[in-house]
Coordinates of C-alpha atoms and ligand atoms in Angstrom, one line a residue:
M295 CA 45.1 110.7 31.0
C296 CA 47.2 107.5 31.4
G297 CA 46.9 104.2 33.2
I298 CA 49.2 103.1 36.0
V299 CA 49.4 99.7 37.6
G300 CA 51.5 98.0 40.3
Y301 CA 51.6 94.4 41.5
I302 CA 53.3 92.7 44.4
G303 CA 52.7 89.2 45.6
D304 CA 53.3 85.5 45.1
G305 CA 52.4 85.4 41.5
Q306 CA 54.4 86.3 38.4
A307 CA 54.2 90.0 37.8
V308 CA 54.6 90.2 34.0
P309 CA 51.3 88.5 32.9
I310 CA 49.4 90.3 35.7
L311 CA 50.8 93.7 34.7
L312 CA 50.2 93.1 31.0
E313 CA 46.6 92.0 31.6
S314 CA 46.0 95.0 33.8
L315 CA 47.4 97.3 31.2
K316 CA 45.1 95.9 28.6
M317 CA 42.2 96.8 30.9
L318 CA 43.5 100.3 31.2
E319 CA 44.2 100.8 27.5
Y320 CA 41.1 103.0 27.2
R321 CA 42.9 105.6 29.2
G322 CA 45.6 105.9 26.6
Y323 CA 47.3 103.7 24.1
D324 CA 50.1 105.4 22.4
S325 CA 52.9 103.7 24.3
A326 CA 53.4 101.3 27.2
G327 CA 56.0 99.9 29.5
I328 CA 56.7 97.8 32.6
S329 CA 59.5 97.5 35.2
V330 CA 59.8 94.2 37.2
F331 CA 62.3 93.4 39.9
N332 CA 64.1 90.1 39.4
G333 CA 67.5 90.6 41.3
S334 CA 67.7 93.9 39.4
L335 CA 65.2 96.2 37.8
E336 CA 64.3 95.1 34.3
T337 CA 62.4 97.6 32.2
Y338 CA 60.7 97.2 28.8
K339 CA 58.8 100.0 27.1
I340 CA 57.8 100.8 23.5
A341 CA 55.6 103.2 21.4
G342 CA 52.2 101.8 20.4
R343 CA 49.7 99.4 21.9
I344 CA 50.2 96.8 24.7
K345 CA 50.6 94.1 22.0
N346 CA 53.9 95.8 20.9
L347 CA 55.1 95.6 24.5
E348 CA 54.2 92.0 24.8
A349 CA 56.2 91.3 21.7
I350 CA 59.5 92.7 23.3
I351 CA 59.2 91.2 26.7
P352 CA 61.3 88.0 27.0
E353 CA 59.3 84.8 27.5
N354 CA 59.5 83.5 31.1
M355 CA 60.6 86.9 32.5
Q356 CA 60.4 86.3 36.2
G357 CA 59.7 88.6 39.2
N358 CA 56.9 89.0 41.8
I359 CA 56.9 92.8 42.0
G360 CA 56.4 95.3 39.2
I361 CA 54.8 98.5 37.9
G362 CA 53.4 99.3 34.5
H363 CA 52.0 102.2 32.4
T364 CA 49.9 102.8 29.3
R365 CA 50.4 106.3 28.0
W366 CA 48.2 109.0 26.5
A367 CA 50.9 111.6 25.7
T368 CA 50.7 115.1 27.1
H369 CA 54.4 116.1 27.3
G370 CA 56.5 114.7 24.5
K371 CA 55.5 112.7 21.4
P372 CA 54.3 109.1 21.7
E373 CA 57.7 107.6 21.3
T374 CA 59.6 104.9 23.1
R375 CA 61.9 107.3 25.0
N376 CA 58.9 109.2 26.3
S377 CA 57.1 106.0 27.5
H378 CA 57.0 105.1 31.2
P379 CA 58.4 103.7 33.4
H380 CA 61.0 106.5 33.8
L381 CA 64.2 105.5 35.5
S382 CA 66.8 107.2 37.6
S383 CA 69.6 104.8 38.5
N384 CA 67.9 102.1 40.7
I385 CA 64.5 103.8 40.8
S386 CA 61.6 103.3 38.4
V387 CA 58.5 105.5 38.3
V388 CA 55.1 105.5 36.5
H389 CA 52.9 108.5 36.7
N390 CA 49.4 109.7 35.6
G391 CA 48.7 113.4 35.7
I392 CA 50.5 116.6 34.8
I393 CA 53.4 118.2 36.7
E394 CA 53.0 121.9 36.1
N395 CA 56.3 123.0 37.4
Y396 CA 58.4 120.3 35.7
M397 CA 60.4 122.8 33.6
E398 CA 61.7 124.6 36.7
L399 CA 62.5 121.2 38.4
K400 CA 64.1 119.9 35.3
E401 CA 66.5 122.9 35.1
R402 CA 67.4 122.4 38.8
L403 CA 68.1 118.7 38.3
I404 CA 70.2 119.3 35.2
D405 CA 72.3 121.7 37.2
L406 CA 72.7 118.9 39.8
G407 CA 74.0 116.6 37.0
Y408 CA 71.0 114.5 36.1
E409 CA 70.7 113.5 32.5
F410 CA 67.2 113.5 30.9
K411 CA 66.3 111.0 28.3
S412 CA 62.7 112.0 27.6
E413 CA 60.6 115.1 27.0
T414 CA 58.2 114.1 29.7
D415 CA 57.2 115.8 33.0
T416 CA 57.4 112.4 34.7
E417 CA 61.1 112.0 34.4
V418 CA 61.6 114.8 36.9
I419 CA 59.8 112.7 39.5
A420 CA 62.2 109.8 39.0
H421 CA 65.3 112.0 39.3
L422 CA 63.9 114.1 42.2
L423 CA 63.1 110.9 44.0
H424 CA 66.6 109.6 43.4
F425 CA 68.1 113.0 44.6
N426 CA 65.9 113.0 47.7
M427 CA 66.9 109.4 48.5
N428 CA 70.6 110.2 48.4
C429 CA 71.1 114.0 49.1
S430 CA 71.7 113.9 52.8
G431 CA 72.5 110.4 53.9
K432 CA 70.3 107.6 52.7
K433 CA 66.5 107.9 53.0
C434 CA 64.0 105.1 52.4
L435 CA 61.8 105.1 49.3
L436 CA 58.7 106.2 51.1
D437 CA 60.3 109.2 53.0
S438 CA 61.9 110.3 49.7
L439 CA 58.6 110.1 47.9
A440 CA 57.1 112.3 50.7
E441 CA 59.9 114.8 50.1
T442 CA 59.4 114.6 46.4
I443 CA 55.7 115.3 46.2
K444 CA 56.1 118.4 48.4
E445 CA 57.9 119.9 45.4
L446 CA 55.4 118.9 42.7
D447 CA 52.7 121.3 41.5
G448 CA 50.0 119.7 39.5
S449 CA 48.3 116.3 39.5
Y450 CA 49.7 112.9 40.0
A451 CA 49.1 109.3 40.8
I452 CA 52.5 107.8 41.2
A453 CA 53.8 104.2 41.7
A454 CA 57.5 103.8 42.3
L455 CA 59.9 100.8 42.7
C456 CA 63.5 100.9 44.0
A457 CA 65.9 98.1 43.5
D458 CA 67.3 98.7 47.0
E459 CA 63.9 98.1 48.6
P460 CA 62.5 95.3 46.4
D461 CA 59.8 94.4 48.9
I462 CA 57.6 97.5 48.5
I463 CA 55.8 99.6 45.9
A464 CA 55.5 103.2 47.0
F465 CA 52.5 105.3 45.8
A466 CA 51.1 108.9 46.1
R467 CA 48.1 110.6 44.8
K468 CA 46.9 114.2 44.1
N469 CA 44.0 114.9 41.7
S470 CA 44.6 111.8 39.6
P471 CA 42.8 108.5 40.5
L472 CA 44.5 105.8 42.4
V473 CA 42.9 102.7 43.9
I474 CA 44.4 99.7 45.8
G475 CA 43.2 96.2 45.3
I476 CA 43.5 93.8 48.2
G477 CA 44.3 90.2 47.1
N478 CA 45.2 87.1 49.0
G479 CA 49.0 87.3 49.4
S480 CA 49.1 89.9 46.7
N481 CA 48.2 93.6 46.4
Y482 CA 47.6 95.8 43.4
A483 CA 47.6 99.6 42.7
A484 CA 46.0 101.1 39.7
S485 CA 44.3 104.1 38.1
D486 CA 41.1 102.2 37.9
V487 CA 39.7 99.0 39.5
T488 CA 39.2 97.4 36.1
A489 CA 43.0 96.8 36.1
F490 CA 42.7 94.1 38.8
L491 CA 39.0 93.3 39.0
K492 CA 39.7 89.8 37.7
H493 CA 41.8 89.2 40.9
T494 CA 39.9 91.1 43.6
K495 CA 36.9 93.2 44.2
E496 CA 38.1 94.4 47.6
V497 CA 39.5 97.9 47.2
I498 CA 40.7 101.0 49.0
Y499 CA 40.4 104.3 47.2
I500 CA 43.4 106.5 47.9
N501 CA 42.5 110.1 48.7
N502 CA 44.2 113.3 47.5
N503 CA 47.4 114.1 49.4
E504 CA 47.9 110.5 50.6
I505 CA 51.0 108.4 50.2
G506 CA 51.8 104.9 51.2
F507 CA 53.2 101.5 50.2
L508 CA 52.2 98.0 49.3
K509 CA 53.7 94.8 50.5
P510 CA 52.4 91.3 49.5
D511 CA 50.3 91.1 52.6
S512 CA 50.0 94.7 53.9
I513 CA 49.1 98.2 52.9
E514 CA 50.1 101.3 54.7
I515 CA 48.6 104.8 54.0
F516 CA 49.8 108.1 55.5
D517 CA 48.8 111.7 55.2
L518 CA 51.3 114.4 54.3
D519 CA 52.3 114.9 58.0
G520 CA 53.3 111.3 58.2
N521 CA 50.3 110.2 60.3
S522 CA 49.0 106.7 59.6
V523 CA 45.6 106.7 58.0
S524 CA 43.2 103.8 58.4
R525 CA 40.6 103.2 55.8
D526 CA 37.8 100.6 55.4
T527 CA 37.9 98.5 52.3
E528 CA 35.0 98.7 49.8
T529 CA 33.6 95.9 47.7
I530 CA 33.1 96.6 44.0
E531 CA 29.7 95.4 42.8
W532 CA 30.3 95.9 39.0
D533 CA 31.1 93.2 36.6
L534 CA 34.2 93.5 34.3
E535 CA 32.3 95.0 31.3
A536 CA 30.7 97.7 33.4
A537 CA 33.9 98.5 35.1
E538 CA 35.7 99.3 31.8
K539 CA 33.3 102.3 31.8
A540 CA 34.0 102.9 35.5
G541 CA 30.5 101.9 36.2
Y542 CA 28.8 104.2 33.7
E543 CA 26.4 102.6 31.2
H544 CA 28.1 104.3 28.3
F545 CA 31.5 105.9 27.5
M546 CA 29.6 109.0 26.5
L547 CA 28.1 109.4 30.0
K548 CA 31.4 108.7 31.5
E549 CA 33.1 111.3 29.4
I550 CA 30.3 113.9 30.2
H551 CA 31.0 113.2 33.8
E552 CA 34.8 113.6 33.4
Q553 CA 34.4 117.3 32.3
P554 CA 35.1 118.9 35.7
T555 CA 38.5 117.1 35.6
S556 CA 39.2 117.3 31.9
I557 CA 38.7 121.0 31.6
Q558 CA 40.8 121.5 34.7
N559 CA 43.5 119.6 32.9
T560 CA 43.0 121.8 29.8
F561 CA 43.8 125.0 31.7
A562 CA 46.2 123.5 34.4
G563 CA 49.4 125.6 34.7
K564 CA 48.3 128.1 32.1
L565 CA 46.1 130.7 33.9
S566 CA 47.2 133.3 36.4
E567 CA 44.3 135.2 38.0
L568 CA 46.7 137.3 40.0
E569 CA 48.4 138.7 36.9
G570 CA 45.5 138.3 34.4
T571 CA 47.7 136.4 32.0
V572 CA 47.5 133.1 30.1
T573 CA 50.8 131.3 29.5
L574 CA 50.8 129.4 26.1
D575 CA 54.5 128.5 25.7
E576 CA 53.6 126.3 22.8
L577 CA 52.5 129.2 20.7
Y578 CA 55.4 130.2 18.4
L579 CA 54.3 133.7 17.7
T580 CA 56.5 136.7 18.7
P581 CA 54.8 139.7 20.4
E582 CA 55.5 141.6 17.1
Q583 CA 53.7 139.0 15.0
I584 CA 50.8 139.0 17.4
K585 CA 50.5 142.8 17.3
H586 CA 50.5 142.8 13.5
L587 CA 47.9 140.1 13.0
R588 CA 45.1 141.4 10.8
R589 CA 42.9 138.4 10.2
A590 CA 42.4 134.9 11.5
T591 CA 40.5 132.0 9.8
I592 CA 39.3 129.2 11.9
I593 CA 39.0 125.9 10.0
A594 CA 37.2 122.8 11.4
C595 CA 34.4 120.2 10.9
G596 CA 31.4 119.2 12.9
T597 CA 31.5 119.7 16.6
S598 CA 35.0 121.3 16.3
W599 CA 33.4 123.8 13.8
N600 CA 30.7 124.7 16.3
A601 CA 33.5 125.4 18.8
G602 CA 35.1 127.5 16.1
I603 CA 32.1 129.8 15.9
L604 CA 32.4 130.6 19.6
G605 CA 36.1 131.1 18.8
K606 CA 35.2 133.7 16.2
Y607 CA 33.1 135.7 18.7
L608 CA 35.7 135.5 21.4
F609 CA 38.5 136.5 19.0
E610 CA 36.7 139.5 17.7
K611 CA 35.7 140.7 21.2
L612 CA 38.9 140.0 23.0
T613 CA 41.6 140.4 20.4
G614 CA 40.2 142.8 17.9
I615 CA 41.3 140.5 15.1
H616 CA 38.8 140.0 12.2
T617 CA 38.0 136.3 12.3
D618 CA 36.3 134.1 9.8
I619 CA 35.1 130.6 10.4
E620 CA 35.2 128.1 7.6
T621 CA 33.9 124.5 7.2
A622 CA 37.1 122.7 6.3
S623 CA 35.4 120.6 3.6
E624 CA 34.3 123.8 1.8
F625 CA 37.4 125.9 2.4
R626 CA 39.6 124.6 -0.4
Y627 CA 36.9 124.8 -3.1
G628 CA 35.9 128.4 -2.4
N629 CA 38.9 130.3 -3.6
P630 CA 39.9 131.6 -0.2
V631 CA 41.5 135.1 -0.2
L632 CA 44.5 134.7 2.2
C633 CA 47.9 136.3 2.5
G634 CA 51.0 135.4 4.4
E635 CA 50.3 137.9 7.3
E636 CA 47.3 135.9 8.3
L637 CA 46.7 133.2 10.9
T638 CA 44.7 130.0 10.5
I639 CA 43.5 128.1 13.4
A640 CA 42.6 124.4 12.8
I641 CA 40.4 122.8 15.5
T642 CA 40.3 119.0 15.4
Q643 CA 40.0 116.7 18.4
S644 CA 41.4 113.7 16.6
G645 CA 44.1 115.7 14.6
E646 CA 43.3 113.3 11.7
T647 CA 40.2 114.7 10.0
A648 CA 41.1 114.6 6.3
D649 CA 39.1 117.7 5.4
T650 CA 40.7 119.8 8.1
L651 CA 44.2 118.5 7.1
A652 CA 43.6 119.3 3.5
A653 CA 42.3 122.8 4.4
V654 CA 45.4 123.4 6.5
R655 CA 47.7 122.3 3.7
S656 CA 45.9 124.6 1.3
S657 CA 46.1 127.6 3.7
K658 CA 49.9 126.9 4.1
S659 CA 50.3 127.2 0.4
Y660 CA 49.3 130.9 0.8
G661 CA 52.0 131.3 3.4
C662 CA 49.6 131.5 6.5
R663 CA 50.9 130.5 9.9
N664 CA 48.7 127.7 11.4
I665 CA 47.9 127.0 15.0
A666 CA 46.4 123.5 15.6
I667 CA 44.1 122.9 18.6
T668 CA 43.9 119.2 19.1
N669 CA 43.5 116.5 21.7
V670 CA 45.8 113.9 20.3
V671 CA 49.6 114.3 20.8
G672 CA 51.5 113.2 17.7
S673 CA 48.5 113.3 15.4
T674 CA 49.0 114.3 11.8
I675 CA 47.9 117.9 12.3
T676 CA 50.6 118.4 15.0
R677 CA 53.2 117.6 12.4
E678 CA 51.8 120.0 9.8
S679 CA 51.2 123.1 12.0
D680 CA 53.5 125.9 13.2
S681 CA 52.1 125.8 16.7
V682 CA 50.1 123.2 18.6
V683 CA 47.9 123.8 21.6
Y684 CA 46.8 120.6 23.2
T685 CA 43.3 120.4 24.8
R686 CA 44.5 117.6 27.2
A687 CA 41.0 116.2 27.7
G688 CA 42.1 112.6 27.8
P689 CA 41.0 109.9 25.4
E690 CA 37.5 110.1 24.2
I691 CA 35.9 106.8 23.2
G692 CA 32.3 107.7 22.6
V693 CA 31.9 108.8 19.0
A694 CA 29.9 111.9 20.0
A695 CA 32.4 114.5 21.1
T696 CA 31.6 115.8 24.6
K697 CA 34.6 116.5 26.8
T698 CA 36.8 117.3 23.8
F699 CA 34.3 120.0 22.8
T700 CA 34.4 121.8 26.2
A701 CA 38.2 121.5 26.2
Q702 CA 38.2 123.2 22.8
L703 CA 36.1 126.0 24.2
I704 CA 38.4 126.5 27.1
T705 CA 41.4 126.5 24.8
L706 CA 39.8 129.1 22.6
Y707 CA 39.1 131.3 25.7
M708 CA 42.8 131.0 26.6
L709 CA 44.0 131.7 23.2
A710 CA 41.8 134.8 22.9
I711 CA 42.8 136.1 26.3
H712 CA 46.5 135.5 25.5
L713 CA 46.3 137.3 22.1
G714 CA 44.0 140.0 23.5
R715 CA 46.4 140.9 26.3
A716 CA 49.4 140.9 24.0
R717 CA 47.6 143.3 21.6
G718 CA 46.5 145.5 24.5
V719 CA 42.8 145.0 23.6
I720 CA 41.8 143.7 27.0
S721 CA 43.1 145.0 30.3
A722 CA 44.6 142.9 33.0
E723 CA 41.4 143.4 35.1
E724 CA 39.2 142.1 32.3
A725 CA 41.5 139.1 31.8
K726 CA 41.5 138.4 35.6
N727 CA 37.7 138.4 35.7
L728 CA 37.5 136.0 32.8
I729 CA 40.2 133.7 34.3
V730 CA 38.3 133.6 37.6
N731 CA 35.2 132.6 35.8
I732 CA 37.0 129.9 33.7
K733 CA 38.4 128.5 36.9
R734 CA 34.9 128.3 38.4
L735 CA 33.6 126.1 35.5
P736 CA 34.7 122.7 36.9
G737 CA 32.7 123.2 40.1
Q738 CA 29.7 124.6 38.2
I739 CA 29.7 121.6 35.8
Q740 CA 29.7 119.3 38.8
K741 CA 26.6 121.1 40.1
I742 CA 24.8 120.4 36.7
L743 CA 25.9 116.8 36.8
N744 CA 24.5 116.5 40.3
R745 CA 21.1 117.5 39.0
K746 CA 21.1 115.3 35.9
E747 CA 17.9 113.6 36.8
E748 CA 15.9 116.8 36.0
I749 CA 17.5 116.7 32.5
R750 CA 16.7 113.0 32.2
E751 CA 13.0 113.6 33.0
C752 CA 12.8 116.3 30.3
A753 CA 14.5 114.1 27.8
E754 CA 12.1 111.2 28.4
Q755 CA 9.1 113.5 28.1
F756 CA 10.0 114.5 24.6
A757 CA 11.9 111.4 23.3
D758 CA 9.1 110.4 20.9
M759 CA 9.2 113.7 19.0
K760 CA 10.3 113.6 15.4
D761 CA 11.8 117.1 15.1
Y762 CA 13.6 119.4 17.6
F763 CA 14.8 123.0 17.2
F764 CA 17.7 124.6 19.2
I765 CA 18.0 128.4 19.3
G766 CA 20.5 130.8 20.8
R767 CA 22.0 134.2 20.2
Y768 CA 25.6 135.4 20.0
L769 CA 27.8 133.1 22.1
N770 CA 24.9 130.7 22.6
F771 CA 24.3 130.3 18.8
P772 CA 27.1 127.8 18.4
I773 CA 25.9 126.0 21.5
A774 CA 22.5 125.7 19.9
L775 CA 24.1 124.2 16.8
E776 CA 26.1 121.8 19.0
G777 CA 23.0 120.8 21.0
A778 CA 21.2 119.9 17.7
L779 CA 24.2 118.0 16.4
K780 CA 24.5 116.0 19.6
L781 CA 20.8 115.1 19.6
K782 CA 20.6 114.1 15.9
E783 CA 23.7 112.0 15.9
I784 CA 22.9 109.8 18.9
S785 CA 19.1 109.8 19.1
Y786 CA 18.4 110.0 15.3
I787 CA 15.8 112.7 15.9
H788 CA 15.9 115.4 13.3
A789 CA 17.2 118.5 15.0
E790 CA 18.2 122.0 13.7
G791 CA 20.2 124.6 15.4
Y792 CA 19.4 128.3 14.6
A793 CA 20.5 131.7 15.5
A794 CA 17.3 132.7 17.3
G795 CA 16.7 135.8 15.2
E796 CA 16.6 133.7 12.1
L797 CA 13.6 131.6 13.0
K798 CA 11.2 134.1 11.6
H799 CA 13.0 134.1 8.3
G800 CA 11.8 130.6 7.4
P801 CA 11.9 127.9 10.0
L802 CA 8.9 129.2 12.0
A803 CA 6.8 127.6 9.2
L804 CA 7.8 124.2 10.6
L805 CA 6.9 124.8 14.3
T806 CA 3.9 123.0 15.6
E807 CA 2.8 121.5 19.0
E808 CA 4.9 118.5 18.1
T809 CA 8.2 120.5 17.7
P810 CA 10.0 121.2 21.0
V811 CA 12.3 124.2 20.9
V812 CA 15.3 124.4 23.2
A813 CA 16.1 128.0 23.8
I814 CA 19.4 128.9 25.5
A815 CA 18.3 131.9 27.5
T816 CA 21.1 132.5 29.9
M817 CA 21.9 135.9 31.3
G818 CA 23.7 138.3 29.0
H819 CA 23.2 141.2 26.7
T820 CA 21.0 139.2 24.3
Y821 CA 18.7 137.9 27.1
D822 CA 15.8 140.2 26.3
K823 CA 16.1 139.4 22.6
I824 CA 15.9 135.6 23.2
L825 CA 12.8 136.2 25.4
S826 CA 11.1 137.8 22.4
N827 CA 12.1 134.9 20.2
I828 CA 10.7 132.5 22.9
K829 CA 7.4 134.4 22.7
E830 CA 7.3 134.0 18.9
V831 CA 7.7 130.3 19.4
K832 CA 5.1 130.0 22.1
A833 CA 2.6 131.9 19.8
R834 CA 3.0 128.8 17.4
N835 CA 2.1 126.5 20.3
S836 CA 5.4 124.8 20.4
T837 CA 6.9 123.5 23.7
V838 CA 9.8 125.6 24.9
I839 CA 12.6 124.1 27.0
A840 CA 14.8 126.9 28.3
V841 CA 18.4 126.6 29.5
A842 CA 18.5 129.4 32.0
N843 CA 20.4 130.6 35.1
E844 CA 19.4 129.3 38.5
D845 CA 18.5 132.7 39.8
D846 CA 16.4 133.7 36.8
T847 CA 12.8 133.9 38.2
E848 CA 11.4 135.5 35.1
I849 CA 11.9 132.8 32.5
E850 CA 9.5 130.2 33.9
K851 CA 6.6 132.6 33.0
Y852 CA 7.2 132.0 29.3
V853 CA 8.4 128.5 28.9
D854 CA 7.3 124.9 29.6
V855 CA 10.5 123.4 31.1
V856 CA 13.5 125.1 32.6
L857 CA 16.9 123.4 32.8
R858 CA 19.1 125.4 35.1
I859 CA 22.8 126.3 35.1
P860 CA 24.6 128.0 38.0
P861 CA 24.9 131.8 37.6
S862 CA 27.9 132.4 35.4
H863 CA 29.7 135.1 33.4
E864 CA 28.0 135.7 30.0
M865 CA 31.3 134.7 28.2
T866 CA 31.8 131.4 30.0
S867 CA 28.1 130.2 30.5
P868 CA 28.1 128.6 27.0
V869 CA 30.3 125.8 28.4
L870 CA 27.7 125.1 31.1
S871 CA 24.8 125.2 28.7
S872 CA 26.6 122.7 26.4
V873 CA 26.9 120.2 29.3
V874 CA 23.1 120.4 29.8
L875 CA 22.5 119.8 26.1
Q876 CA 24.9 116.8 26.1
L877 CA 22.9 115.2 28.9
L878 CA 19.6 116.0 27.1
A879 CA 20.9 114.3 24.0
Y880 CA 22.3 111.4 26.0
Y881 CA 19.1 110.7 27.9
T882 CA 16.9 111.1 24.8
A883 CA 19.0 108.4 23.0
L884 CA 18.9 106.2 26.1
A885 CA 15.1 106.4 26.3
K886 CA 15.1 105.4 22.6
D887 CA 17.5 102.6 23.2
C888 CA 20.0 103.8 20.6
S889 CA 23.5 102.7 20.1
I890 CA 24.9 105.7 22.0
D891 CA 28.7 105.1 21.9
K892 CA 28.7 104.0 18.3
P893 CA 25.9 105.8 16.4
R894 CA 25.0 104.4 13.0
N895 CA 27.0 105.5 10.0
L896 CA 29.5 107.6 12.1
A897 CA 33.1 107.1 13.1
K898 CA 35.3 108.8 15.7
S899 CA 38.0 109.9 13.3
V900 CA 37.0 110.8 9.7
T901 CA 40.1 110.2 7.7
V902 CA 38.5 110.4 4.3
E903 CA 37.4 113.5 2.4
Ligands
LIG168 C1 30.3 115.0 16.6 C2 31.7 114.8 16.2 C3 32.1 115.2 14.8 C4 33.6 115.7 14.8 C5 34.0 116.0 13.4 C6 35.4 116.5 13.4 O1 30.1 114.6 17.9 O2 32.5 114.4 17.0 O3 31.3 116.2 14.3 O4 33.6 116.9 15.6 O5 34.0 114.7 12.7 O6 36.3 115.7 14.1 P1 37.7 116.3 14.6 O7 37.4 117.2 15.7 O8 38.4 115.1 15.1 O9 38.4 117.0 13.5

C-alpha cells in the first residue's frame, strides 16, 4: 500500500503535494518523492519520511503541475533509488499497487535498451509508457497509458506526467483506490480523499479499468474501449480527522475492513489453480534441500505465534515435515536441540520484535536456515534471514494485529502448499482445491463484514462480563487463542483461549452463568467433538456463542448465539472465523469505550526483550 497524489491548477504544486503526502503517510512512510513541471521535469525523492523530502526540495521551487508518492515498499528495499516517481526520459510516474508480470515486462524492456535504476515493479510502467509513446510514430500520453495498462497484470493506481504535454496529469486505475478532487481552477488526484480534503470536498471516485486526465479546469474519464464516461460528483461529509481513517471510527476497524484486499495482495501473482502450484521465488531453497528437510521450528510472539500454531498443523498435514512451534522469548533459554539440516521460520509482522530476532540469531548459531515471514520491507529480520516472504498486507496502524494476522495465515498456507508439492506429499488436485478455496476468502470475508451488525449486537450483549473463554479444536485452536488475545488486549476483559478438549482438565471449574464461552464450531472432522465440548459447557450454565457455518442448522439447538461464516473448506475456514472474532473484540471494546487503537501498556513494535 502506497499513497499517490497529483495536482494541477493555478497554485504552487510543491506545498500542495507535500501537504497531501503528509495526509497519506499512514499508507506508507519508508520513502517519498515528487516530480513538478517547471519548464522541465524536476524530481526529488528520498528514503524515509516526508520531512526528509521537504529538506531536499529547494526553497521557492516553482511549478503548477506535479505528482507525488509516499511508499510502503513491496518490490525493492526502502531506498532512494526505489522511491517514486520513476522516470523514463521525459515521463514521470507514481504508482500504488503490484504489477504481477513486471519481471517479464522488465526483461522485454531491457532487450529494447531500457536501463533500470530501481528494483521496483513501477519502473516498468514508466519505460513501457515511454516505449508506447514513441514506438510507432508519436502518441499522446493518454493513448500511450491506455496501451500500457493493457499489458499490466495486477493492481494499480497510476498518475503520470510528461514534459511534452505539461498541461495534463494522466491517470488509470485497477484494484487500487483512486479519487479525483474537483477544486476551483485546480484539480487533484489521490489514493484517498484525505490528501486534498483541505482544498475540496467535491470528488469523483475512479472505477476499475478507467483511465483519464486532469487539466486545471476539466476532468475526462474513459473506459478501456475509449468511450467517454460521465460521472456525478459526490460530496464528502467527513471532517479531516475522520478522513484519515477513511471514515472509520478507528484504524482497527478500517484494517479489519481492508482484509478482502489485503489478503488478495498477499497471494497476488503466487497462486495457480490450473497447475496446483504456488510460486515463491523469494524462497532460496533448492528442490533437493526441500526434499531433505526433516524438521521445522516456527518462532514468533503474540498474534504471530498464534498464526504459527496454525502453521504447524498445516506443515505437518501438507508437507510431512515434523514442525515445532516455539515462543521466541522462551526459545533461547530452553536449550533447543537443533542441527544444520533444519529450517526455522520466524513470523513477525513488524520484523523488529526483539525476542524473535534474538531467537533467530540463536537458531542461526546452530546452522539452521531461516525463513522470515514479515510485513515490513527492509525490517531487521529481513537482513538476518536466508529467505523472506512478505505478507504485503499494507501498513497496520492499530496496535492490535488484524490484517497482518490473516496475511500471515495466507502466507503459511502458501508456504505449506509449495513445500508439500515439492516433496510430493500433496497432489496437484489437492493443491488446486486448496488454492481455489484460498482465492474465495476475500469474497467470503466481505460477506462477514456485510453482516457485522449481528456481531456488534452480540458483543454489546456481553460487554459487561468479567471473563470470557474461547475454545476450538485442531486448526481452530489457534483461532481461539487469537480471539482471546484480541479481546483481552483491547477491551481489558480477562479472556482465555483453550483447546476445547482441555476444558475438562481444569478450566471448567471457572465456568459460571457469568462466563461466556465462544466455541469455534465450523464444519470439519472435529465438528462432533466440539459439539460434545459445547454440551459440557452448557451443563455448567455458561452462555455459548458459536462461530458456525451458514448452512449448519444443527448448532442452534445447543448454543445461545450463532455468528455465521460462509461455508468454507475446513482448512481455510479459520481465516473467516478469525475475522468474526476480530469484530467481536472490536465491538466489545467500543461498547466499553476503550482506547482501541492504542490499548494501555501495549506498543505496535516490541523492540525490547
Ligand atoms: C497483538 C499483537 C502482538 C504481536 C507481537 C509480535 O495484537 O499484535 O501480540 O503479534 O507483539 O509482534 P510481531 O508480529 O511484530 O513480531
